[in-house]
mmCIF file of N, CA and C in Angstrom:
data_model
loop_
_atom_site.group_PDB
_atom_site.id
_atom_site.type_symbol
_atom_site.label_atom_id
_atom_site.label_comp_id
_atom_site.label_asym_id
_atom_site.label_seq_id
_atom_site.Cartn_x
_atom_site.Cartn_y
_atom_site.Cartn_z
ATOM 1 N N MET A 245 6.390 -0.194 -2.504
ATOM 2 C CA MET A 245 5.393 -0.383 -1.172
ATOM 3 C C MET A 245 5.537 -1.740 -0.618
ATOM 4 N N VAL A 246 6.484 -2.676 -1.148
ATOM 5 C CA VAL A 246 6.765 -3.879 -0.448
ATOM 6 C C VAL A 246 7.439 -3.698 0.679
ATOM 7 N N ALA A 247 6.829 -4.287 1.824
ATOM 8 C CA ALA A 247 7.355 -3.963 3.076
ATOM 9 C C ALA A 247 8.411 -5.284 3.606
ATOM 10 N N SER A 248 9.400 -5.245 4.262
ATOM 11 C CA SER A 248 10.320 -6.082 4.849
ATOM 12 C C SER A 248 9.773 -6.866 5.800
ATOM 13 N N SER A 249 10.343 -7.964 6.163
ATOM 14 C CA SER A 249 9.815 -8.771 7.277
ATOM 15 C C SER A 249 10.136 -8.032 8.718
ATOM 16 N N GLU A 250 11.115 -7.082 8.739
ATOM 17 C CA GLU A 250 11.258 -6.128 9.816
ATOM 18 C C GLU A 250 10.098 -5.251 10.100
ATOM 19 N N THR A 251 9.671 -4.759 9.002
ATOM 20 C CA THR A 251 8.545 -3.726 8.994
ATOM 21 C C THR A 251 7.280 -4.421 9.496
ATOM 22 N N TYR A 252 7.021 -5.713 9.055
ATOM 23 C CA TYR A 252 5.990 -6.248 9.420
ATOM 24 C C TYR A 252 5.947 -6.623 10.857
ATOM 25 N N ALA A 253 7.260 -6.997 11.430
ATOM 26 C CA ALA A 253 7.332 -7.347 12.850
ATOM 27 C C ALA A 253 7.018 -6.046 13.684
ATOM 28 N N LEU A 254 7.527 -4.903 13.123
ATOM 29 C CA LEU A 254 7.190 -3.557 13.874
ATOM 30 C C LEU A 254 5.756 -3.456 13.781
ATOM 31 N N MET A 255 5.093 -3.708 12.575
ATOM 32 C CA MET A 255 3.581 -3.474 12.545
ATOM 33 C C MET A 255 2.781 -4.418 13.470
ATOM 34 N N ARG A 256 3.332 -5.708 13.670
ATOM 35 C CA ARG A 256 2.618 -6.571 14.600
ATOM 36 C C ARG A 256 2.759 -6.154 16.053
ATOM 37 N N LEU A 257 3.843 -5.610 16.475
ATOM 38 C CA LEU A 257 4.161 -5.319 17.594
ATOM 39 C C LEU A 257 3.259 -3.871 17.880
ATOM 40 N N THR A 258 3.235 -2.948 16.931
ATOM 41 C CA THR A 258 2.413 -1.873 17.104
ATOM 42 C C THR A 258 1.004 -2.054 17.300
ATOM 43 N N ILE A 259 0.451 -2.888 16.374
ATOM 44 C CA ILE A 259 -1.033 -3.359 16.428
ATOM 45 C C ILE A 259 -1.223 -4.160 17.885
ATOM 46 N N GLN A 260 -0.396 -4.893 18.346
ATOM 47 C CA GLN A 260 -0.498 -5.703 19.664
ATOM 48 C C GLN A 260 -0.641 -4.700 20.822
ATOM 49 N N SER A 261 0.103 -3.616 20.639
ATOM 50 C CA SER A 261 0.280 -2.745 21.733
ATOM 51 C C SER A 261 -0.559 -1.477 21.723
ATOM 52 N N ALA A 262 -1.384 -1.375 20.616
ATOM 53 C CA ALA A 262 -2.176 -0.196 20.260
ATOM 54 C C ALA A 262 -2.983 0.212 21.374
ATOM 55 N N ASN A 263 -3.725 -0.711 22.103
ATOM 56 C CA ASN A 263 -4.650 -0.126 23.357
ATOM 57 C C ASN A 263 -3.866 0.462 24.422
ATOM 58 N N GLU A 264 -2.711 -0.094 24.585
ATOM 59 C CA GLU A 264 -1.945 0.324 25.677
ATOM 60 C C GLU A 264 -1.041 1.665 25.382
ATOM 61 N N MET A 265 -0.748 1.812 24.156
ATOM 62 C CA MET A 265 0.202 2.750 23.666
ATOM 63 C C MET A 265 -0.549 3.428 22.366
ATOM 64 N N PRO A 266 -1.733 4.017 22.597
ATOM 65 C CA PRO A 266 -2.320 4.460 21.246
ATOM 66 C C PRO A 266 -1.515 5.646 20.667
ATOM 67 N N GLU A 267 -0.847 6.437 21.471
ATOM 68 C CA GLU A 267 0.097 7.505 20.590
ATOM 69 C C GLU A 267 1.056 7.077 19.838
ATOM 70 N N LEU A 268 1.661 5.869 20.333
ATOM 71 C CA LEU A 268 2.728 5.209 19.404
ATOM 72 C C LEU A 268 2.183 4.506 18.322
ATOM 73 N N ALA A 269 0.997 3.915 18.399
ATOM 74 C CA ALA A 269 0.277 3.425 17.191
ATOM 75 C C ALA A 269 0.080 4.568 16.230
ATOM 76 N N ARG A 270 -0.419 5.685 16.556
ATOM 77 C CA ARG A 270 -0.794 6.696 15.781
ATOM 78 C C ARG A 270 0.290 7.327 15.168
ATOM 79 N N GLU A 271 1.504 7.388 15.840
ATOM 80 C CA GLU A 271 2.802 7.925 15.283
ATOM 81 C C GLU A 271 3.292 7.022 14.209
ATOM 82 N N VAL A 272 3.201 5.728 14.457
ATOM 83 C CA VAL A 272 3.691 4.752 13.431
ATOM 84 C C VAL A 272 2.841 4.660 12.291
ATOM 85 N N TYR A 273 1.402 4.813 12.481
ATOM 86 C CA TYR A 273 0.515 4.832 11.451
ATOM 87 C C TYR A 273 0.766 6.282 10.520
ATOM 88 N N GLU A 274 0.892 7.379 11.287
ATOM 89 C CA GLU A 274 0.904 8.612 10.481
ATOM 90 C C GLU A 274 2.323 8.703 9.654
ATOM 91 N N SER A 275 3.477 8.107 10.238
ATOM 92 C CA SER A 275 4.734 8.354 9.692
ATOM 93 C C SER A 275 4.962 7.196 8.604
ATOM 94 N N GLY A 276 4.092 6.228 8.631
ATOM 95 C CA GLY A 276 4.412 5.082 7.825
ATOM 96 C C GLY A 276 3.094 5.026 6.820
ATOM 97 N N PRO A 277 2.176 4.039 6.949
ATOM 98 C CA PRO A 277 1.171 3.844 5.951
ATOM 99 C C PRO A 277 0.477 5.185 5.496
ATOM 100 N N ASN A 278 0.128 5.984 6.398
ATOM 101 C CA ASN A 278 -0.588 7.256 6.045
ATOM 102 C C ASN A 278 0.200 8.216 5.243
ATOM 103 N N ALA A 279 1.557 8.204 5.436
ATOM 104 C CA ALA A 279 2.392 9.268 4.788
ATOM 105 C C ALA A 279 2.694 8.572 3.372
ATOM 106 N N ALA A 280 2.740 7.426 3.267
ATOM 107 C CA ALA A 280 2.842 6.887 2.040
ATOM 108 C C ALA A 280 1.644 6.994 1.164
ATOM 109 N N ARG A 281 0.558 6.862 1.629
ATOM 110 C CA ARG A 281 -0.567 7.031 0.829
ATOM 111 C C ARG A 281 -0.974 8.407 0.565
ATOM 112 N N ALA A 282 -0.338 9.531 1.416
ATOM 113 C CA ALA A 282 -0.522 10.825 1.228
ATOM 114 C C ALA A 282 0.475 11.351 -0.014
ATOM 115 N N ARG A 283 1.694 10.566 -0.028
ATOM 116 C CA ARG A 283 2.483 10.884 -1.238
ATOM 117 C C ARG A 283 2.085 10.181 -2.564
ATOM 118 N N LEU A 284 1.310 8.996 -2.391
ATOM 119 C CA LEU A 284 0.688 8.376 -3.705
ATOM 120 C C LEU A 284 -0.446 9.416 -4.059
ATOM 121 N N THR A 285 -1.183 9.903 -3.213
ATOM 122 C CA THR A 285 -2.316 10.730 -3.440
ATOM 123 C C THR A 285 -1.856 11.882 -4.219
ATOM 124 N N GLU A 286 -0.847 12.597 -3.547
ATOM 125 C CA GLU A 286 -0.179 13.773 -4.403
ATOM 126 C C GLU A 286 0.322 13.363 -5.804
ATOM 127 N N PHE A 287 1.060 12.280 -5.911
ATOM 128 C CA PHE A 287 1.503 11.884 -7.150
ATOM 129 C C PHE A 287 0.391 11.658 -8.091
ATOM 130 N N LEU A 288 -0.742 11.027 -7.736
ATOM 131 C CA LEU A 288 -1.808 10.902 -8.626
ATOM 132 C C LEU A 288 -2.513 12.201 -9.125
ATOM 133 N N ALA A 289 -2.697 12.840 -8.164
ATOM 134 C CA ALA A 289 -3.372 14.384 -8.229
ATOM 135 C C ALA A 289 -2.450 14.969 -9.372
ATOM 136 N N ALA A 290 -1.048 15.073 -9.368
ATOM 137 C CA ALA A 290 -0.272 15.820 -10.355
ATOM 138 C C ALA A 290 -0.464 15.058 -11.566
ATOM 139 N N GLU A 291 -0.438 13.568 -11.692
ATOM 140 C CA GLU A 291 -0.757 13.099 -12.955
ATOM 141 C C GLU A 291 -1.981 13.293 -13.574
ATOM 142 N N HIS A 292 -2.972 13.502 -12.722
ATOM 143 C CA HIS A 292 -4.334 13.759 -13.301
ATOM 144 C C HIS A 292 -4.274 15.421 -13.773
ATOM 145 N N LYS A 293 -3.695 16.065 -13.079
ATOM 146 C CA LYS A 293 -3.449 17.626 -13.672
ATOM 147 C C LYS A 293 -2.724 17.781 -14.903
ATOM 148 N N ALA A 294 -1.701 16.731 -15.093
ATOM 149 C CA ALA A 294 -0.903 16.811 -16.261
ATOM 150 C C ALA A 294 -1.529 16.068 -17.403
ATOM 151 N N GLY A 295 -2.708 15.414 -17.197
ATOM 152 C CA GLY A 295 -3.415 14.739 -18.218
ATOM 153 C C GLY A 295 -2.941 13.383 -18.464
ATOM 154 N N ARG A 296 -1.993 13.043 -17.750
ATOM 155 C CA ARG A 296 -1.412 11.478 -18.005
ATOM 156 C C ARG A 296 -2.393 10.507 -17.463
ATOM 157 N N LEU A 297 -3.085 10.759 -16.371
ATOM 158 C CA LEU A 297 -4.045 9.885 -15.955
ATOM 159 C C LEU A 297 -5.320 10.430 -15.612
ATOM 160 N N ASN A 298 -6.504 9.778 -15.536
ATOM 161 C CA ASN A 298 -7.668 10.371 -15.299
ATOM 162 C C ASN A 298 -8.071 9.845 -13.972
ATOM 163 N N VAL A 299 -7.720 10.685 -12.938
ATOM 164 C CA VAL A 299 -7.882 10.287 -11.533
ATOM 165 C C VAL A 299 -8.707 11.467 -10.854
ATOM 166 N N PRO A 300 -10.041 11.432 -10.890
ATOM 167 C CA PRO A 300 -10.795 12.345 -10.382
ATOM 168 C C PRO A 300 -10.797 12.448 -8.900
ATOM 169 N N ASN A 301 -10.532 11.367 -8.125
ATOM 170 C CA ASN A 301 -10.407 11.155 -6.741
ATOM 171 C C ASN A 301 -9.056 10.594 -6.334
ATOM 172 N N PRO A 302 -8.054 11.359 -6.299
ATOM 173 C CA PRO A 302 -6.868 10.813 -6.064
ATOM 174 C C PRO A 302 -6.622 9.895 -4.717
ATOM 175 N N SER A 303 -7.227 10.311 -3.738
ATOM 176 C CA SER A 303 -7.035 9.691 -2.502
ATOM 177 C C SER A 303 -7.899 8.246 -2.645
ATOM 178 N N GLU A 304 -8.952 8.156 -3.283
ATOM 179 C CA GLU A 304 -9.679 6.797 -3.437
ATOM 180 C C GLU A 304 -8.811 5.923 -4.221
ATOM 181 N N ALA A 305 -8.276 6.505 -5.364
ATOM 182 C CA ALA A 305 -7.349 5.779 -6.219
ATOM 183 C C ALA A 305 -6.164 5.128 -5.565
ATOM 184 N N ALA A 306 -5.680 6.107 -4.658
ATOM 185 C CA ALA A 306 -4.317 5.599 -3.734
ATOM 186 C C ALA A 306 -4.854 4.484 -2.856
ATOM 187 N N GLU A 307 -6.068 4.435 -2.374
ATOM 188 C CA GLU A 307 -6.517 3.501 -1.585
ATOM 189 C C GLU A 307 -6.552 2.165 -2.433
ATOM 190 N N PHE A 308 -7.130 2.295 -3.490
ATOM 191 C CA PHE A 308 -7.420 1.087 -4.545
ATOM 192 C C PHE A 308 -6.037 0.545 -4.734
ATOM 193 N N PHE A 309 -5.048 1.341 -5.092
ATOM 194 C CA PHE A 309 -3.735 0.898 -5.494
ATOM 195 C C PHE A 309 -3.028 0.106 -4.129
ATOM 196 N N ALA A 310 -3.180 0.685 -3.055
ATOM 197 C CA ALA A 310 -2.559 0.155 -1.839
ATOM 198 C C ALA A 310 -3.156 -1.154 -1.591
ATOM 199 N N GLY A 311 -4.478 -1.296 -1.867
ATOM 200 C CA GLY A 311 -5.053 -2.642 -1.652
ATOM 201 C C GLY A 311 -4.590 -3.594 -2.636
ATOM 202 N N MET A 312 -4.386 -3.149 -3.737
ATOM 203 C CA MET A 312 -3.837 -4.129 -5.049
ATOM 204 C C MET A 312 -2.524 -4.563 -4.688
ATOM 205 N N VAL A 313 -1.784 -3.733 -4.229
ATOM 206 C CA VAL A 313 -0.172 -4.120 -4.100
ATOM 207 C C VAL A 313 -0.029 -4.963 -2.663
ATOM 208 N N SER A 314 -0.901 -4.670 -1.870
ATOM 209 C CA SER A 314 -0.572 -5.384 -0.498
ATOM 210 C C SER A 314 -1.550 -6.664 -0.142
ATOM 211 N N GLY A 315 -2.900 -6.107 -0.039
ATOM 212 C CA GLY A 315 -3.785 -7.215 0.145
ATOM 213 C C GLY A 315 -3.545 -8.429 0.950
ATOM 214 N N HIS A 316 -3.754 -9.509 0.407
ATOM 215 C CA HIS A 316 -3.538 -10.744 1.027
ATOM 216 C C HIS A 316 -2.201 -11.089 1.540
ATOM 217 N N ARG A 317 -1.231 -10.653 0.791
ATOM 218 C CA ARG A 317 0.253 -10.726 1.135
ATOM 219 C C ARG A 317 0.612 -9.979 2.507
ATOM 220 N N GLN A 318 -0.023 -8.984 2.725
ATOM 221 C CA GLN A 318 0.148 -8.141 3.886
ATOM 222 C C GLN A 318 -0.406 -8.859 5.088
ATOM 223 N N ILE A 319 -1.767 -9.385 5.026
ATOM 224 C CA ILE A 319 -2.320 -10.195 6.029
ATOM 225 C C ILE A 319 -1.526 -11.465 6.484
ATOM 226 N N ARG A 320 -0.994 -12.116 5.465
ATOM 227 C CA ARG A 320 -0.088 -13.189 5.775
ATOM 228 C C ARG A 320 1.237 -12.763 6.437
ATOM 229 N N ALA A 321 1.695 -11.807 5.977
ATOM 230 C CA ALA A 321 2.982 -11.267 6.720
ATOM 231 C C ALA A 321 2.770 -10.708 8.238
ATOM 232 N N LEU A 322 1.631 -10.035 8.247
ATOM 233 C CA LEU A 322 1.217 -9.572 9.758
ATOM 234 C C LEU A 322 1.067 -10.721 10.596
ATOM 235 N N MET A 323 0.573 -11.807 9.963
ATOM 236 C CA MET A 323 0.369 -13.035 10.741
ATOM 237 C C MET A 323 1.555 -13.813 10.938
ATOM 238 N N GLY A 324 2.665 -13.452 10.537
ATOM 239 C CA GLY A 324 3.939 -14.211 10.667
ATOM 240 C C GLY A 324 4.028 -15.371 9.670
ATOM 241 N N GLN A 325 3.173 -15.568 8.523
ATOM 242 C CA GLN A 325 3.166 -16.511 7.698
ATOM 243 C C GLN A 325 4.134 -16.282 6.638
ATOM 244 N N PRO A 326 4.842 -17.320 6.102
ATOM 245 C CA PRO A 326 5.730 -17.151 4.823
ATOM 246 C C PRO A 326 5.042 -16.627 3.826
ATOM 247 N N PRO A 327 5.719 -15.992 2.850
ATOM 248 C CA PRO A 327 5.092 -15.433 1.636
ATOM 249 C C PRO A 327 4.607 -16.650 0.781
ATOM 250 N N GLU A 328 3.815 -16.498 -0.057
ATOM 251 C CA GLU A 328 3.265 -17.410 -1.086
ATOM 252 C C GLU A 328 4.024 -17.247 -2.431
ATOM 253 N N VAL A 329 4.772 -16.186 -2.599
ATOM 254 C CA VAL A 329 5.473 -16.030 -3.955
ATOM 255 C C VAL A 329 6.894 -15.611 -3.417
ATOM 256 N N ASP A 330 7.867 -15.985 -4.385
ATOM 257 C CA ASP A 330 9.247 -15.669 -4.359
ATOM 258 C C ASP A 330 9.408 -14.263 -4.868
ATOM 259 N N ALA A 331 10.569 -13.717 -4.776
ATOM 260 C CA ALA A 331 10.995 -12.422 -5.311
ATOM 261 C C ALA A 331 10.481 -12.024 -6.947
ATOM 262 N N ASP A 332 10.703 -13.146 -7.632
ATOM 263 C CA ASP A 332 10.253 -12.986 -9.079
ATOM 264 C C ASP A 332 8.772 -12.880 -9.169
ATOM 265 N N GLY A 333 7.903 -13.847 -8.351
ATOM 266 C CA GLY A 333 6.556 -13.794 -8.536
ATOM 267 C C GLY A 333 6.105 -12.502 -7.958
ATOM 268 N N LEU A 334 6.723 -12.000 -6.929
ATOM 269 C CA LEU A 334 6.275 -10.666 -6.342
ATOM 270 C C LEU A 334 6.655 -9.426 -7.388
ATOM 271 N N ASP A 335 7.725 -9.554 -8.142
ATOM 272 C CA ASP A 335 7.915 -8.531 -9.151
ATOM 273 C C ASP A 335 6.874 -8.615 -10.159
ATOM 274 N N ARG A 336 6.501 -9.746 -10.556
ATOM 275 C CA ARG A 336 5.559 -10.125 -11.678
ATOM 276 C C ARG A 336 4.083 -9.515 -11.206
ATOM 277 N N LEU A 337 3.807 -9.761 -9.941
ATOM 278 C CA LEU A 337 2.677 -9.191 -9.335
ATOM 279 C C LEU A 337 2.648 -7.646 -9.166
ATOM 280 N N ALA A 338 3.759 -7.078 -8.912
ATOM 281 C CA ALA A 338 3.812 -5.614 -8.859
ATOM 282 C C ALA A 338 3.584 -4.947 -10.145
ATOM 283 N N LYS A 339 4.202 -5.566 -11.138
ATOM 284 C CA LYS A 339 4.164 -5.063 -12.575
ATOM 285 C C LYS A 339 2.654 -5.262 -13.102
ATOM 286 N N GLU A 340 2.221 -6.314 -12.781
ATOM 287 C CA GLU A 340 0.630 -6.482 -13.072
ATOM 288 C C GLU A 340 -0.067 -5.510 -12.529
ATOM 289 N N CYS A 341 -0.099 -5.274 -11.226
ATOM 290 C CA CYS A 341 -0.800 -4.450 -10.453
ATOM 291 C C CYS A 341 -0.768 -2.888 -11.096
ATOM 292 N N ALA A 342 0.435 -2.398 -11.434
ATOM 293 C CA ALA A 342 0.791 -1.337 -12.007
ATOM 294 C C ALA A 342 0.174 -1.134 -13.376
ATOM 295 N N TYR A 343 0.124 -2.168 -14.220
ATOM 296 C CA TYR A 343 -0.209 -2.239 -15.489
ATOM 297 C C TYR A 343 -1.972 -2.029 -15.433
ATOM 298 N N ARG A 344 -2.577 -2.769 -14.575
ATOM 299 C CA ARG A 344 -4.049 -2.748 -14.456
ATOM 300 C C ARG A 344 -4.469 -1.454 -13.853
ATOM 301 N N PHE A 345 -3.698 -1.002 -12.876
ATOM 302 C CA PHE A 345 -4.041 0.399 -12.328
ATOM 303 C C PHE A 345 -4.068 1.450 -13.410
ATOM 304 N N VAL A 346 -2.994 1.473 -14.056
ATOM 305 C CA VAL A 346 -2.836 2.560 -15.217
ATOM 306 C C VAL A 346 -3.844 2.334 -16.198
ATOM 307 N N ARG A 347 -4.208 1.155 -16.605
ATOM 308 C CA ARG A 347 -5.264 0.884 -17.610
ATOM 309 C C ARG A 347 -6.616 1.583 -16.974
ATOM 310 N N ALA A 348 -6.863 1.192 -15.738
ATOM 311 C CA ALA A 348 -8.136 1.756 -15.178
ATOM 312 C C ALA A 348 -8.169 3.250 -15.023
ATOM 313 N N TYR A 349 -7.148 3.888 -15.026
ATOM 314 C CA TYR A 349 -7.128 5.265 -14.914
ATOM 315 C C TYR A 349 -6.419 5.886 -16.081
ATOM 316 N N ALA A 350 -6.569 5.220 -17.338
ATOM 317 C CA ALA A 350 -5.981 5.854 -18.433
ATOM 318 C C ALA A 350 -6.768 6.984 -18.930
ATOM 319 N N PRO A 351 -6.184 8.081 -19.329
ATOM 320 C CA PRO A 351 -7.057 9.326 -19.879
ATOM 321 C C PRO A 351 -7.904 8.910 -21.059
#
């Protein structure tokens, strides 16, 4: 779920032009962030059904997870600011987010 600098540049451009080109903004949103959230929602629903996680509201849980893994880092990137963590730090954060998320939804 970690986006590249090119992805953030595209998102900035899309946000900047959303009022003039709302269809483009909708297409970018639907094919990017919304599609990723839908796939995560489906995965969480399947894990709930299999009994590996207790996720009664997979869509809400997907929103929580997305917020955990992007949060402040995404805002910095969208504003063109350098990252606060290096690749190792980002890997550590990703693992910690996954660990805490799975603990929160453990069966």
